[in-house]
Structures are given as structure tokens and as C-alpha cells.
Amino acid sequence: MGHLHSDFYKHLLLNSTDLLSVIDETGVYKYVGDSVTAILGYTASEMVGKNALSYIHPDDLDKAVSVLQKVVSTDKIVSPPYRFMSKYNGWRWIESTVTNLLHDELIQGFVTNSKDITETISQREEKDLHQAYYISLYEAHPDVVFMLDIAGNFTSVNKQFKNKLGYQEDAVLKEHFLKLVHPDDFNYSLIAFKKTLEGESQDILLKVLDVAGKVRVMSIAVLPVSVGGTIIGVQGIAKDVTVDIEHQHLIKAHSEQLRKILNSVTEPFFALDANWCYTFANQAYCNHINKEAKEFIGLVIWEVFPGLMDKDFYLSCLQVEATGKTEYLEETYDTNGHLTLSYSIFPFDGGLAIHFIDTTAKSALHREMEKLSFVASKTINGVVIMDPQGRIEWVNDGFTRLSGYLKEEVIGKVPSQLLQGYQSDTETENYIRQKYKEQEHFTAEILNYRKTGEPYWVNIDVTPIKDATGELVNYIALQTDITEKKKADAEQLKLADDLYKQNLNLQQFTYMVSHNLRAPVANALGLSRLARKVQLGTGQFDNIMDKLEMSITQLDNVIKDINSILSIKDADRTLPRENVNLLNIVEEVLSPFQDELSINNAKVTLAIDCSYTMLSNKAYLYSIVQNLVSNAIKYRSPERLLQVEISVSRDARGYVLSVSDNGLGMDMELVQNQLFKLYKRFHPNTHGKGIGLFLVKTQVETIGGKILVKSEPGAGTTFTLLLGNKHVQ
């Protein structure tokens, strides 16, 4: 077979509907096929030597770079669609197959085979748009909408089916429609169904039975559903006209059904494509502009209403087109009288959707509110006016003095998101949110934070403002600074708490003096008197001296215990704090116990994130964990190997540190009132002084925490430390 002439390949590439090119590893074109002229308008020489990424739409650039990165490590990859700048026709949608031929000595690059799929993308977008309209009309329609197969069985129903007739969806699906038809209308309904299957759309009146057996008269629009010229079923839209059937003409009822199918939304809205042409408008919009849809669909909105180009509405549409973000605005028109419209402009793939409502009455009320705000601006308390969504519209100077925020800094913000912080009470926050949701008046006390971060307490009194129709238009909140009152209340509570703790401490020391200190002193006195009566150097004298030394040692131990307790109490207000890594402190505690744990074949499990740190006293944390681990080892069960689990987790207020074991355990009903008291021991067969848990509780409370205990005889014990949020880093 002879070699094909080079012109053959040249003509083949020139007339190909695909574009063949070669780019190097950096994306620069090494070769571009001549078919580029027909596809994109460029000549091959215009593109060779230029970077392919420079032609790609900025929004699609990341996808293109990702393809180049991935193809380096594979043989071939198909890119997702991306927009490519043509010479004359703007952006074109392109899909490419990229083949890695870097290893080929002749190619040494990436071979790209590209197709123009712009028309395919446009058709897909149009199909999605129509599908979205259909789903909206089907699911949100105020009347009953259903689908039947060619046998007359229900295949789908909307939510109004249950609301209007009482039937659950699963009670009718796959059931024949005659199950709901009144016997008087059996033949009539079957004839109508048959005609619909023959391709005839119909409006019928039909008597049906609801779930309670009550007769309802339904006006039903039945439409054949066709795919590829073949009818596959029937769609119906049914309205209950039982009450007003005698007051309406049949033609009017049918027309109303059709109108509701196409115009289920009662407020004006319309859609524009990327060229600003009308693509859709509901009947409410047609009524508003006093035109029929056929008069303007397909026309450019600025040509239909050129005066809009001088309005903020035009600028907002341009802004949404440029940013792809929803815009809201309110604009007043003086043509044909005073009129205020509130717009919501939404972007969608292929254009904009615009919805608006007449807010003339609301705007008048707002102007009245502005007058009232002048009065509010003179009060020393904070006054905040919010819109129905709770966003700030206006604040007075009192609010600025309280919070430190300027007016322009808070407009459009939600007060709770701006002012409340980590120490604000979550229950109060939830209560406030619920009251806003219920649109009810309420008062509450909440901790806020100034712009500087300084906390302050306020009493807020919030009143919803509604118009003559009962629609919410504003909230007015009055804020009163109650910081000094809260400080006074807190100091009074602290004083009462300190007195309570002092009383407990006095009780503890009374116990120590009367029981633990008095006993060894009395023994020592008795022995010293007895020693005078015994001859020096005898065995009886030596025995007395041994017992005297034991009593003095006991006395010394009690004095040391008192000193330890007093040192904690004295350190309560001056305790030095530092950043402590919780995992490190636990590992330091476990290190001296390793031999004892190994001898007893104990298993220790840690569940602590290495990043968890808190501002605290390292020595106290060490002592707390050391006492709890020591107790777990000391009170292990002889019937099973010891298992200890130490974990740390985060909660809303700080850290939760747990030390759990499977040891002897305790009966909490018997010991809970004595557990943390001095010299209380609950396992008499195990050596101990009964001071460890007292020190643990005292140290935990000194660093601002709380300790909880769960235990069960024979099952083990869990100590849980709640470490306050103010110390968490």
C-alpha cells in the first residue's frame, strides 16, 4: 500500500469538525490544526507559541489546569466542558480528549482533540429550565395533580392529594382511578379517560369520594402525556368546586384551572436570558404591566421599558450578572402615582429571575418609623430597629455608646451574631431565637460584647411591629445596660458561696482537730506520764517510747495534711497559670507508674488529641491526674486485669477529662455524701489515708473546674472533670 500524500492529511485536518493540537508541559501550543479557523476563527499561526490557558474563561481555568496536572501521570484523559474564547463568536463550550505523548520523540507533548459542544450545552440548559418550571408547577400547585398510566392506575400524586382528599400517597399508587370515582360517573370517567389516551385534552367535572366517603365535585383538566409520539399516560389537575359549582359557569371553571396551572404564583415574577430577553412571565406580571405575554416574550426588557435603564433596578441587574449573587432593592416610581416596589433578583444558569412585591404601604410605615427614630435617638438606652429577618436597619446613639459600634458598621447585621460571644448563655440565645420565630414580644437578660471585646450585660425588650394586614414589618429592641446590677448580684452570690465554703472548711478542720489531731496528742500525753513511772532501760520503757514515737508521727502526718490543705486554700487567688498540654501532662503522670502497671499486666488506653491545651496550673493538674491513676491501681479488682482509660473531649464550655477503671467500684448510694470528705475510706482492706479525693476535689475547684463520679461495685469507677471554657486555648 503506497504512502498517502501529505495534502491528504492537510485537507483531512482542515475539514475536520474536531480541532487537533499539541501543547507542551506548560500549556504552550506547539502545533494547531488548520480546522481551528472553521471552529474558532483563528489561524494556526496566530495560536502556535501562545499558552492555551490564556484562551480559557477565568471561571473554568482551575478545571483546565487540573486536567494538565492529571494527564502527566496517565495516558489519556477527557476534560470536563470549558469555555474557550473564539475570535469572533465570544465564548464557545469545548470538550477535549488529552493524550500524553511526552515520551514520543516526534510529538513530545500533549495531543488534544477538541470538539465544539456549545449548542449541546445550550439545549441542555433550556431543557433544565423547562423541567424546573414543570416541577415547580407540579409540586407547588395549590390543587390536586396526579399521573395515570395507560391502564388508568395512579403513578404519582402531589401533596395536595392528601390535603384535599385525605388519601395517603401509598394508599392510591398503583390503584385504578375508579376507586375514587362516584358510581354515577363511572362511565363518564372511562369515556373521558379513553379520549385522553387518544390524544384529546379535556376539562371535566367529576364526582369523587374522599377518604371519609364524602362526595366531592372536582373540576379536572386531563392531558395526554406523549413521548416520541406515543401516549404513555395521563396527567390531571383537579380542583374541588363542590361549594361554588352552582355559582360558576363551566367555561369559567375550566379557564381558571388552566390559569392556575400556568400561574400558580400570585406575585409578579419573570425571567430574562443572558441577552436580557424575556423568556418567561407569569400572569401576575402581565397584569402589572398591562400586557399579554405574547407581546413581549423574546424582546429585550430595556427596549420594552427603556426608562428602567435610568433606575437602580438596571444597575442591580448588572451587578447580579457580574457577581452571580442575589441582590435585593427597593425603588420608588412616581409615574401614575406614588409606587414602591421591592425586588429580589436571583441569578440562574442562563439568566436572571426577578420577583417583586408592592411595598408602598410598608414604605409609608417605614417613613413613619424614621420619624419615631428621631425621638428614639435622644434616649440614653440603646434602640435598635430591625427588618422582619432580624437585620439591623437603624440604631440610636445610645446603642453606639453601649456597644462601641458605629451605625454604618452594624446596618444589615443580626444583633446576636454581632454582639454575643462564647460566654453568652446558650439557653437565653435559644429563647430569643424562638421568640423572634414566633414574632412575639419578649424581654431577656443577655451578656453582650463591645467592639473592644469587653463584656457587658443588657436587658433587651423586643416588640414586633406589624402593619394593618398583620404582616410583620419591623422589630424594635430597647437595650438597657445592667452591668453594674449584674456585678452587684454576682458579688452577693460570691459572698454567699464564700461563706458557705468557709463554713464547710470550718467543719472539716473541726473534724480534724476533734478526731485526727486530738487522738495522737492524747496518746502522747498518756505515754509521757506513764514513762515517768517505769524504770529507764527496761523493755517496758522501750515499748512506751516506741508507742510515743508512733503517736508523734501520727501527729506530724495530720499537721502535714493540714498544711497541704491550707496551701491550696491560700493559692486560690494567686495560683500561677501556664499553657498546659493535656496529653503531655497525662503521659508525665503515667511514666512513674509504668513498672507497677507492667507487673499487674494493666492496660492503659489514651484518647486525647495532641493539640488540646488549656491555661491552668500544671502542678495541680499533675496532682489531680496522679491521684486518680494511683486510686485506679490501688483499688483494682483481684478478679480481672486492670484496664484504665483516660480521655479528653471538647464541649460547649471547655474540656471534659475522664479517668475510668474496671476496679472494685463503690456503691454510690452509700458513699456519695462522704466521698470527698477528709479521712473517709471505703475499702478498709486497702492501704490509704482517706485524703486523696479530698485534695483532688479541692484542686479541681481551685482551677475553676468541677468533678463528677459514676461507680458501681464490681464494675469500676469513672471520674469526670469539667474544666471551664475560660481557660481553654
XYZ file of C-alpha atoms in Angstrom:
729
model
C 0.000 0.000 0.000
C 1.525 3.329 -1.035
C 2.086 6.304 1.238
C -0.698 8.861 1.315
C 0.229 12.306 0.078
C 0.757 14.938 2.799
C -2.001 17.066 1.196
C -4.400 14.299 2.063
C -3.760 14.786 5.801
C -3.795 18.543 5.429
C -7.248 18.518 3.783
C -8.458 15.950 6.307
C -7.463 18.158 9.251
C -8.722 21.327 7.588
C -12.216 19.919 7.044
C -12.462 18.048 10.325
C -15.148 19.104 12.822
C -12.595 18.419 15.564
C -9.548 20.528 16.411
C -6.236 18.674 16.707
C -3.397 20.429 18.568
C -0.192 19.701 20.505
C 0.821 21.596 23.647
C 3.932 21.294 25.777
C 4.001 20.632 29.544
C 3.440 24.349 30.308
C 0.355 24.553 28.063
C 2.023 26.380 25.131
C 0.795 25.383 21.650
C 3.453 23.557 19.601
C 1.051 22.666 16.798
C -2.526 23.713 15.882
C -4.565 22.044 13.139
C -5.958 24.165 10.310
C -9.523 23.230 11.327
C -9.138 25.854 14.071
C -10.219 28.519 11.578
C -13.599 26.886 10.956
C -14.136 26.134 14.656
C -12.741 29.182 16.480
C -11.895 31.714 13.766
C -8.144 31.842 14.428
C -5.402 30.802 12.021
C -2.996 28.169 13.204
C -0.094 30.649 13.109
C -1.987 33.002 15.456
C -2.108 30.361 18.189
C 1.216 28.486 17.890
C 3.600 29.679 20.608
C 0.778 31.003 22.832
C -0.397 29.418 26.048
C -3.695 27.535 25.672
C -4.746 28.579 29.192
C -4.872 32.251 28.090
C -7.883 31.444 25.849
C -9.894 29.743 28.633
C -12.645 31.511 30.601
C -11.363 32.546 34.085
C -14.139 30.590 35.796
C -13.007 27.386 34.011
C -9.259 27.912 34.424
C -8.920 25.683 37.512
C -10.554 22.758 35.633
C -8.116 23.140 32.712
C -5.063 23.311 34.998
C -6.289 20.207 36.841
C -6.540 18.290 33.536
C -2.940 19.195 32.616
C -1.744 18.104 36.061
C -3.560 14.767 35.886
C -2.589 13.834 32.313
C 1.117 13.944 33.244
C 0.642 10.723 35.218
C -1.714 8.932 32.795
C -2.022 8.106 29.114
C -5.269 9.841 28.255
C -7.923 11.964 29.937
C -11.231 13.520 28.836
C -11.661 17.066 30.127
C -14.931 18.443 31.506
C -16.554 21.101 29.267
C -14.918 24.538 29.461
C -15.385 27.915 27.769
C -12.824 28.874 25.121
C -12.532 32.376 23.626
C -13.206 32.289 19.882
C -12.031 35.052 17.592
C -15.468 36.328 16.563
C -18.214 34.494 18.474
C -17.261 35.095 22.110
C -17.009 32.117 24.426
C -17.526 28.639 22.985
C -18.017 25.478 25.038
C -15.263 22.961 24.245
C -14.697 19.352 25.290
C -11.242 17.813 24.769
C -9.504 14.458 24.889
C -5.892 14.938 26.002
C -3.314 12.219 25.210
C 0.076 12.128 26.916
C 2.767 11.698 24.201
C 5.616 13.335 26.091
C 7.598 10.117 25.637
C 7.126 10.156 21.848
C 10.277 11.551 20.241
C 8.323 13.111 17.366
C 5.497 14.625 19.469
C 7.000 15.358 22.917
C 3.810 16.961 24.182
C 0.109 16.541 24.908
C -2.116 15.844 21.886
C -5.553 17.459 22.302
C -8.594 16.501 20.237
C -11.255 19.172 20.864
C -14.933 19.452 19.955
C -17.248 22.473 19.987
C -20.271 21.462 22.144
C -21.784 24.939 22.607
C -25.125 24.005 21.036
C -25.368 20.875 23.169
C -24.816 22.913 26.353
C -27.460 25.485 25.345
C -30.035 22.788 24.635
C -29.312 21.167 27.975
C -29.792 24.471 29.849
C -33.096 25.145 28.102
C -34.288 21.632 28.923
C -33.308 22.065 32.603
C -35.180 25.389 32.750
C -38.405 23.908 31.391
C -38.020 20.925 33.713
C -37.640 23.282 36.695
C -40.830 25.146 35.741
C -42.683 21.838 35.386
C -41.525 20.537 38.784
C -42.489 23.852 40.409
C -45.966 23.761 38.891
C -46.433 20.098 39.814
C -45.185 20.083 43.417
C -46.218 23.618 44.459
C -49.563 23.679 42.705
C -52.423 24.540 45.094
C -54.681 21.902 43.536
C -54.511 18.128 43.213
C -52.095 16.992 40.483
C -51.743 13.327 39.506
C -50.410 10.989 36.838
C -52.090 7.815 35.438
C -50.572 5.087 33.302
C -52.371 3.833 30.170
C -54.242 1.279 32.307
C -55.705 4.046 34.481
C -53.592 3.339 37.583
C -52.111 6.153 39.659
C -48.332 6.507 39.197
C -47.771 9.742 41.150
C -49.696 12.376 43.135
C -48.685 15.724 44.639
C -49.007 16.650 48.327
C -52.369 18.345 47.745
C -53.845 14.912 47.006
C -53.751 14.129 50.716
C -54.640 17.699 51.774
C -57.742 17.841 49.560
C -58.984 14.223 49.542
C -57.344 12.745 52.647
C -55.672 9.788 50.883
C -52.098 8.876 51.766
C -49.855 8.549 48.729
C -49.200 4.817 49.257
C -52.952 4.191 49.517
C -53.604 5.233 45.898
C -50.409 4.474 43.990
C -50.910 1.539 41.588
C -54.669 1.712 42.300
C -57.176 2.358 39.469
C -58.716 5.838 39.385
C -62.231 4.288 39.507
C -61.531 3.510 43.164
C -62.100 7.224 43.871
C -64.893 7.903 41.334
C -68.540 8.031 42.438
C -70.511 5.162 40.811
C -72.745 7.680 38.984
C -69.722 8.892 36.980
C -68.055 5.533 36.193
C -68.995 5.503 32.503
C -68.402 9.218 32.031
C -64.907 8.996 33.565
C -63.977 5.917 31.498
C -65.060 7.651 28.264
C -63.054 10.754 29.194
C -60.009 8.636 30.013
C -60.268 6.803 26.682
C -60.483 10.089 24.734
C -57.439 11.402 26.564
C -55.471 8.277 25.587
C -56.478 9.040 22.006
C -54.714 12.401 22.327
C -57.605 14.669 23.317
C -57.049 17.075 26.238
C -60.212 17.643 28.249
C -61.777 19.628 31.097
C -64.288 17.533 33.013
C -66.463 17.738 36.109
C -66.335 14.546 38.121
C -67.858 13.367 41.378
C -65.272 11.605 43.553
C -65.213 10.156 47.073
C -62.732 11.415 49.648
C -61.148 9.136 52.241
C -64.161 9.628 54.554
C -66.619 8.663 51.772
C -67.846 12.215 51.283
C -68.767 13.202 47.708
C -66.612 15.948 46.217
C -67.154 17.588 42.829
C -63.823 18.090 41.128
C -63.102 20.160 38.044
C -60.299 18.226 36.351
C -58.071 19.142 33.434
C -56.829 15.874 31.915
C -53.948 15.946 29.464
C -52.336 13.176 27.431
C -48.618 12.639 28.125
C -46.720 11.749 24.968
C -43.119 10.617 24.448
C -41.825 10.284 20.906
C -45.357 10.433 19.513
C -46.591 7.615 21.782
C -49.031 8.371 24.598
C -47.691 6.821 27.798
C -50.203 8.141 30.318
C -52.474 10.932 31.510
C -51.823 13.938 33.711
C -54.639 15.517 35.690
C -55.088 18.723 37.671
C -58.146 18.656 39.898
C -59.823 21.490 41.805
C -62.526 20.965 44.409
C -65.526 23.036 43.208
C -68.133 21.415 45.447
C -69.140 24.626 47.237
C -69.181 27.072 44.349
C -70.212 24.796 41.445
C -73.677 26.341 41.377
C -72.200 29.871 41.247
C -69.742 29.406 38.401
C -70.150 28.644 34.738
C -68.434 25.593 33.397
C -66.275 27.565 30.959
C -65.080 29.922 33.711
C -64.127 26.961 35.922
C -62.124 25.388 33.078
C -60.356 28.668 32.330
C -59.496 29.120 35.988
C -57.915 25.681 36.110
C -55.734 26.408 33.100
C -54.751 29.797 34.526
C -53.719 28.217 37.820
C -51.596 25.590 36.099
C -49.545 28.286 34.375
C -49.732 30.937 37.069
C -49.656 29.274 40.484
C -47.573 32.114 41.880
C -49.754 35.118 42.723
C -46.947 37.685 42.915
C -45.283 39.076 39.756
C -42.119 37.399 38.528
C -40.367 36.975 35.199
C -37.155 35.567 33.746
C -34.534 37.053 31.427
C -31.879 35.223 29.419
C -28.234 36.251 29.109
C -29.180 38.736 26.367
C -31.782 40.451 28.616
C -34.664 38.960 26.615
C -37.886 37.850 28.334
C -38.111 34.061 28.463
C -40.990 33.702 30.944
C -43.575 35.864 32.743
C -46.466 34.835 34.965
C -49.955 36.262 34.685
C -49.471 38.493 37.731
C -46.617 40.231 35.918
C -48.670 40.565 32.752
C -51.410 42.191 34.810
C -48.925 44.531 36.424
C -47.584 45.875 33.112
C -50.990 45.594 31.411
C -49.656 43.483 28.529
C -50.168 39.963 27.259
C -47.156 37.659 27.375
C -47.074 37.241 23.576
C -46.494 40.992 23.245
C -43.075 40.962 24.938
C -41.715 37.396 25.316
C -38.440 37.275 23.334
C -37.933 41.051 23.450
C -35.158 42.866 25.352
C -36.530 44.314 28.596
C -34.643 47.613 28.138
C -36.336 48.060 24.759
C -39.789 47.334 26.195
C -39.174 49.635 29.199
C -36.281 52.000 28.279
C -36.970 54.143 31.350
C -35.713 51.335 33.611
C -32.139 51.955 32.441
C -32.145 55.170 34.493
C -33.133 53.291 37.659
C -31.233 51.402 40.344
C -33.026 48.272 39.134
C -30.878 48.329 35.982
C -27.650 48.687 37.977
C -28.666 45.854 40.313
C -29.342 43.551 37.345
C -25.858 44.313 36.004
C -24.423 43.618 39.457
C -26.121 40.206 39.691
C -24.959 39.330 36.167
C -21.381 40.264 37.086
C -21.159 38.668 40.538
C -23.671 35.818 40.323
C -25.024 36.845 43.737
C -28.629 37.664 44.657
C -29.491 41.352 45.007
C -32.374 42.952 46.907
C -33.506 46.534 46.435
C -36.481 48.780 46.937
C -37.265 51.504 44.415
C -39.945 54.180 44.172
C -41.657 55.217 40.939
C -43.678 58.399 40.535
C -45.252 57.510 37.188
C -49.061 57.136 37.514
C -48.907 57.961 41.211
C -46.560 57.049 44.082
C -45.494 53.384 43.845
C -42.784 51.481 45.745
C -41.630 48.021 44.600
C -39.344 45.648 46.475
C -37.256 43.477 44.107
C -35.466 40.170 44.592
C -33.100 39.492 41.673
C -31.783 35.919 41.522
C -29.109 34.567 39.168
C -29.547 31.194 37.498
C -27.597 29.330 34.872
C -28.518 31.212 31.722
C -30.026 34.432 33.036
C -31.893 36.190 35.836
C -35.194 35.618 37.645
C -36.916 38.701 39.066
C -39.629 38.697 41.692
C -41.181 41.816 43.197
C -43.955 42.907 45.529
C -45.747 46.195 46.063
C -44.383 47.671 49.307
C -45.934 51.122 49.004
C -47.808 50.765 52.304
C -44.774 49.287 54.050
C -42.557 52.141 52.840
C -45.023 54.683 54.179
C -44.879 52.913 57.523
C -41.082 52.918 57.328
C -41.071 56.688 56.840
C -43.239 56.968 59.919
C -40.731 54.788 61.764
C -37.954 57.147 60.721
C -39.818 59.996 62.362
C -40.162 57.960 65.528
C -36.484 57.047 65.367
C -35.611 60.724 65.791
C -37.264 60.611 69.178
C -35.563 57.291 69.985
C -32.163 58.768 69.098
C -32.369 61.060 72.108
C -32.781 58.324 74.728
C -29.742 57.123 76.708
C -30.759 53.468 76.263
C -29.864 51.531 73.127
C -32.611 51.445 70.496
C -32.399 49.064 67.528
C -34.848 48.824 64.615
C -34.667 45.561 62.635
C -36.321 44.248 59.477
C -38.538 41.093 59.540
C -35.419 38.918 59.138
C -33.878 40.445 62.262
C -31.248 42.504 60.390
C -30.429 45.950 61.779
C -31.907 48.895 59.862
C -31.232 51.684 62.375
C -29.622 52.254 65.780
C -29.555 55.295 68.036
C -26.567 56.982 69.685
C -27.335 55.116 72.908
C -26.628 51.818 71.139
C -23.346 53.226 69.810
C -22.291 54.281 73.301
C -23.196 50.875 74.747
C -21.629 48.650 72.071
C -18.856 50.823 70.639
C -20.035 50.081 67.076
C -20.782 52.916 64.649
C -24.104 52.949 62.813
C -22.523 52.161 59.456
C -20.782 49.119 60.970
C -23.997 47.421 62.110
C -26.530 48.113 59.329
C -27.624 44.792 57.794
C -26.136 42.728 60.642
C -28.033 40.430 63.053
C -27.528 41.742 66.640
C -26.925 38.310 68.195
C -24.210 37.445 65.662
C -22.564 40.828 66.205
C -22.769 41.199 69.981
C -22.915 37.783 71.646
C -19.863 35.621 72.376
C -18.536 32.477 73.959
C -19.775 33.282 77.487
C -23.280 34.313 76.412
C -25.868 31.893 77.803
C -26.963 29.403 75.110
C -30.368 28.795 76.698
C -31.102 32.517 76.611
C -29.900 32.689 72.997
C -32.248 29.836 72.056
C -35.133 31.539 73.887
C -34.503 34.781 71.967
C -34.352 32.971 68.603
C -37.618 31.161 69.365
C -39.393 34.404 70.253
C -38.217 36.009 67.015
C -39.531 32.966 65.151
C -42.902 33.260 66.917
C -42.970 37.049 66.272
C -43.859 37.689 69.909
C -42.882 40.433 72.374
C -40.243 39.342 74.897
C -37.673 40.549 77.416
C -34.401 38.874 78.320
C -31.063 39.474 80.022
C -28.015 38.543 77.941
C -24.238 39.001 78.081
C -23.028 41.024 75.063
C -19.556 42.073 73.929
C -18.478 45.557 72.913
C -16.432 46.193 69.780
C -13.347 46.172 72.032
C -14.224 42.676 73.280
C -15.273 43.936 76.719
C -18.347 42.071 78.053
C -21.407 43.922 79.321
C -24.887 42.871 80.431
C -28.078 44.253 78.881
C -31.792 43.839 79.407
C -33.454 43.709 75.999
C -37.138 44.425 75.377
C -38.160 43.430 71.831
C -41.515 44.341 70.253
C -42.661 43.167 66.765
C -44.308 45.880 64.614
C -46.998 44.742 62.173
C -48.964 46.601 59.510
C -52.759 46.822 59.140
C -52.856 43.408 57.433
C -50.949 41.723 60.256
C -47.738 41.373 58.235
C -44.511 41.807 60.214
C -42.589 44.898 59.059
C -40.094 45.624 61.864
C -38.772 44.734 65.292
C -37.932 47.431 67.858
C -35.457 46.468 70.594
C -34.677 48.573 73.686
C -31.358 47.778 75.379
C -30.656 48.799 78.985
C -27.161 48.446 80.468
C -27.451 46.311 83.641
C -23.749 45.501 84.004
C -23.413 47.138 87.425
C -26.538 45.367 88.666
C -25.160 42.035 87.447
C -21.806 42.738 89.128
C -23.575 43.508 92.394
C -25.653 40.324 92.075
C -22.533 38.279 91.276
C -20.629 39.739 94.242
C -23.533 38.938 96.539
C -23.685 35.355 95.207
C -19.909 35.007 95.568
C -20.058 36.298 99.121
C -22.748 33.758 99.962
C -20.734 30.999 98.257
C -17.547 32.017 100.095
C -19.400 31.963 103.416
C -20.781 28.533 102.575
C -17.301 27.220 101.695
C -15.809 28.808 104.818
C -18.429 27.017 106.884
C -17.595 23.696 105.202
C -13.874 24.287 105.797
C -14.505 25.040 109.468
C -16.481 21.809 109.722
C -13.591 19.881 108.114
C -10.986 21.416 110.411
C -13.216 20.824 113.435
C -13.346 17.191 112.422
C -9.565 17.010 112.030
C -8.914 18.652 115.379
C -11.524 16.618 117.253
C -10.687 13.253 115.686
C -7.333 13.073 113.921
C -5.357 15.677 115.906
C -6.800 15.049 119.379
C -6.205 11.283 119.376
C -2.381 11.265 118.863
C -1.972 14.205 121.279
C -3.935 12.371 123.976
C -1.897 9.200 123.359
C 1.387 11.100 123.586
C 0.374 12.783 126.867
C -0.658 9.476 128.413
C 2.525 7.692 127.340
C 4.770 10.510 128.578
C 3.153 10.352 132.027
C 3.444 6.560 132.083
C 7.147 6.738 131.188
C 7.904 8.582 134.446
C 6.671 5.582 136.388
C 8.755 2.980 134.523
C 12.432 2.336 135.129
C 14.754 3.627 132.411
C 16.354 0.950 130.241
C 13.746 -1.715 130.813
C 11.797 -3.399 127.994
C 8.586 -1.789 129.236
C 10.206 1.674 128.963
C 11.393 0.983 125.396
C 7.919 -0.189 124.393
C 6.424 3.049 125.774
C 8.971 5.063 123.787
C 8.093 3.203 120.552
C 4.401 3.925 121.032
C 5.185 7.565 121.930
C 7.144 7.919 118.669
C 4.250 6.394 116.722
C 1.791 8.898 118.248
C 4.094 11.823 117.448
C 4.453 10.517 113.845
C 0.676 10.368 113.519
C 0.501 13.927 114.874
C 3.121 15.047 112.332
C 1.166 13.431 109.447
C -2.013 15.234 110.483
C -0.137 18.554 110.656
C 1.274 17.888 107.134
C -2.237 17.186 105.834
C -3.464 20.449 107.335
C -0.532 22.285 105.731
C -1.322 20.759 102.295
C -4.950 21.798 102.536
C -4.124 25.314 103.719
C -1.586 25.760 100.905
C -4.349 25.018 98.341
C -6.756 27.427 100.007
C -4.097 30.179 100.096
C -3.255 29.629 96.411
C -6.876 30.012 95.292
C -6.490 33.665 94.261
C -2.749 33.808 93.345
C -2.309 30.475 91.584
C 0.186 30.807 88.676
C -1.161 29.562 85.331
C 0.520 28.487 82.110
C -0.378 26.757 78.836
C -0.579 23.053 79.656
C -0.760 20.318 77.005
C -3.231 17.756 78.370
C -1.702 14.756 76.577
C 1.785 15.635 77.839
C 0.635 16.020 81.464
C -1.119 12.616 81.384
C 1.969 10.935 79.892
C 4.143 12.540 82.599
C 1.800 11.162 85.294
C 1.856 7.639 83.814
C 5.648 7.455 83.480
C 6.429 6.655 87.185
C 3.636 4.040 87.233
C 4.943 2.061 84.228
C 6.688 -0.650 86.280
C 3.681 -1.161 88.576
C 1.291 -1.216 85.603
C 3.518 -3.717 83.779
C 3.787 -6.022 86.808
C -0.006 -6.116 87.090
C -0.476 -6.610 83.290
C -2.636 -3.485 83.286
C -3.867 -1.947 80.022
C -3.964 1.857 79.763
C -5.851 3.497 76.855
C -5.448 7.189 75.980
C -7.926 9.136 73.840
C -6.508 12.674 73.915
C -5.906 14.970 70.945
C -2.307 16.190 70.981
C -3.485 19.762 70.228
C -5.596 20.118 73.384
C -4.072 22.810 75.645
C -5.509 24.970 78.406
C -4.419 27.825 80.656
C -4.095 26.275 84.115
C -1.749 25.335 86.970
C 0.430 22.469 85.784
C 1.272 21.192 89.285
C -2.399 20.927 90.269
C -3.360 19.158 87.025
C -0.490 16.711 87.562
C -1.560 16.092 91.172
C -5.215 15.584 90.181
C -4.467 13.016 87.455
C -1.764 11.349 89.595
C -4.212 10.791 92.478
C -6.888 9.358 90.148
C -4.440 6.980 88.399
C -2.997 5.942 91.779
C -6.512 5.147 93.073
C -7.268 3.083 89.934
C -4.166 0.956 90.599
C -4.675 0.794 94.378
C -8.344 -0.262 94.148
C -8.031 -2.705 91.225
C -10.086 -5.888 91.268
C -8.271 -9.151 92.067
C -10.689 -10.969 89.745
C -9.614 -9.332 86.437
C -6.733 -7.486 84.828
C -6.796 -3.744 85.382
C -7.998 -1.542 82.486
C -7.680 2.243 82.690
C -8.984 4.665 80.059
C -8.095 8.371 80.102
C -9.874 10.569 77.577
C -10.322 14.275 76.839
C -13.096 15.784 74.688
C -14.429 19.253 73.942
C -17.856 20.513 74.917
C -19.636 23.874 74.753
C -17.925 25.158 77.908
C -14.425 23.675 77.704
C -12.748 20.285 78.162
C -14.104 17.061 79.679
C -11.335 14.855 81.157
C -12.388 11.330 82.188
C -10.430 8.645 84.114
C -12.214 5.271 84.043
C -11.196 1.892 85.504
C -12.693 -1.590 85.895
C -11.691 -1.921 89.555
C -13.579 -2.629 92.768
C -16.040 0.233 92.376
C -18.300 1.744 95.056
C -21.975 1.835 95.969
C -22.726 5.497 95.235
C -25.961 5.468 97.236
C -23.903 4.670 100.343
C -20.799 6.813 99.762
C -21.860 9.830 97.705
C -22.288 12.135 100.713
C -18.915 11.126 102.218
C -16.817 10.590 99.071
C -14.772 13.809 99.059
C -14.527 14.367 102.821
C -11.327 14.111 104.841
C -10.180 10.712 106.098
C -13.086 8.853 104.512
C -12.093 5.421 103.202
C -14.410 2.895 101.531
C -12.108 -0.135 101.051
C -10.736 -0.941 104.549
C -8.571 -3.797 103.251
C -6.560 -1.431 101.049
C -3.881 0.910 102.437
C -4.782 4.614 102.306
C -5.223 7.758 104.381
C -8.544 8.993 103.009
C -7.214 12.418 101.983
C -6.527 11.896 98.240
C -10.025 12.520 96.875
C -10.460 15.498 99.213
C -7.318 17.058 97.686
C -8.471 16.179 94.145
C -11.813 17.931 94.589
C -10.195 20.950 96.264
C -7.594 21.294 93.494
C -10.183 20.860 90.701
C -12.365 23.604 92.159
C -9.326 25.842 92.699
C -8.522 25.794 88.951
C -12.180 26.554 88.133
C -13.432 23.053 87.390
C -15.974 20.547 88.638
C -15.683 16.806 89.378
C -18.355 14.125 88.849
C -18.246 10.421 89.823
C -20.008 7.318 88.497
C -19.270 3.997 90.137
C -20.746 0.542 90.632
C -19.492 -2.251 92.909
C -17.586 -4.847 90.887
C -17.799 -2.785 87.682
C -15.344 0.094 88.243
C -15.316 3.860 88.639
C -15.293 6.888 86.305
C -14.145 10.321 87.455
C -15.164 13.143 85.091
C -13.536 16.592 85.298
C -15.370 19.556 83.716
C -12.710 22.178 83.013
C -14.132 25.657 82.426
C -14.207 27.313 78.967
C -12.493 30.498 80.116
C -9.241 28.559 80.462
C -9.390 26.776 77.096
C -6.926 27.927 74.441
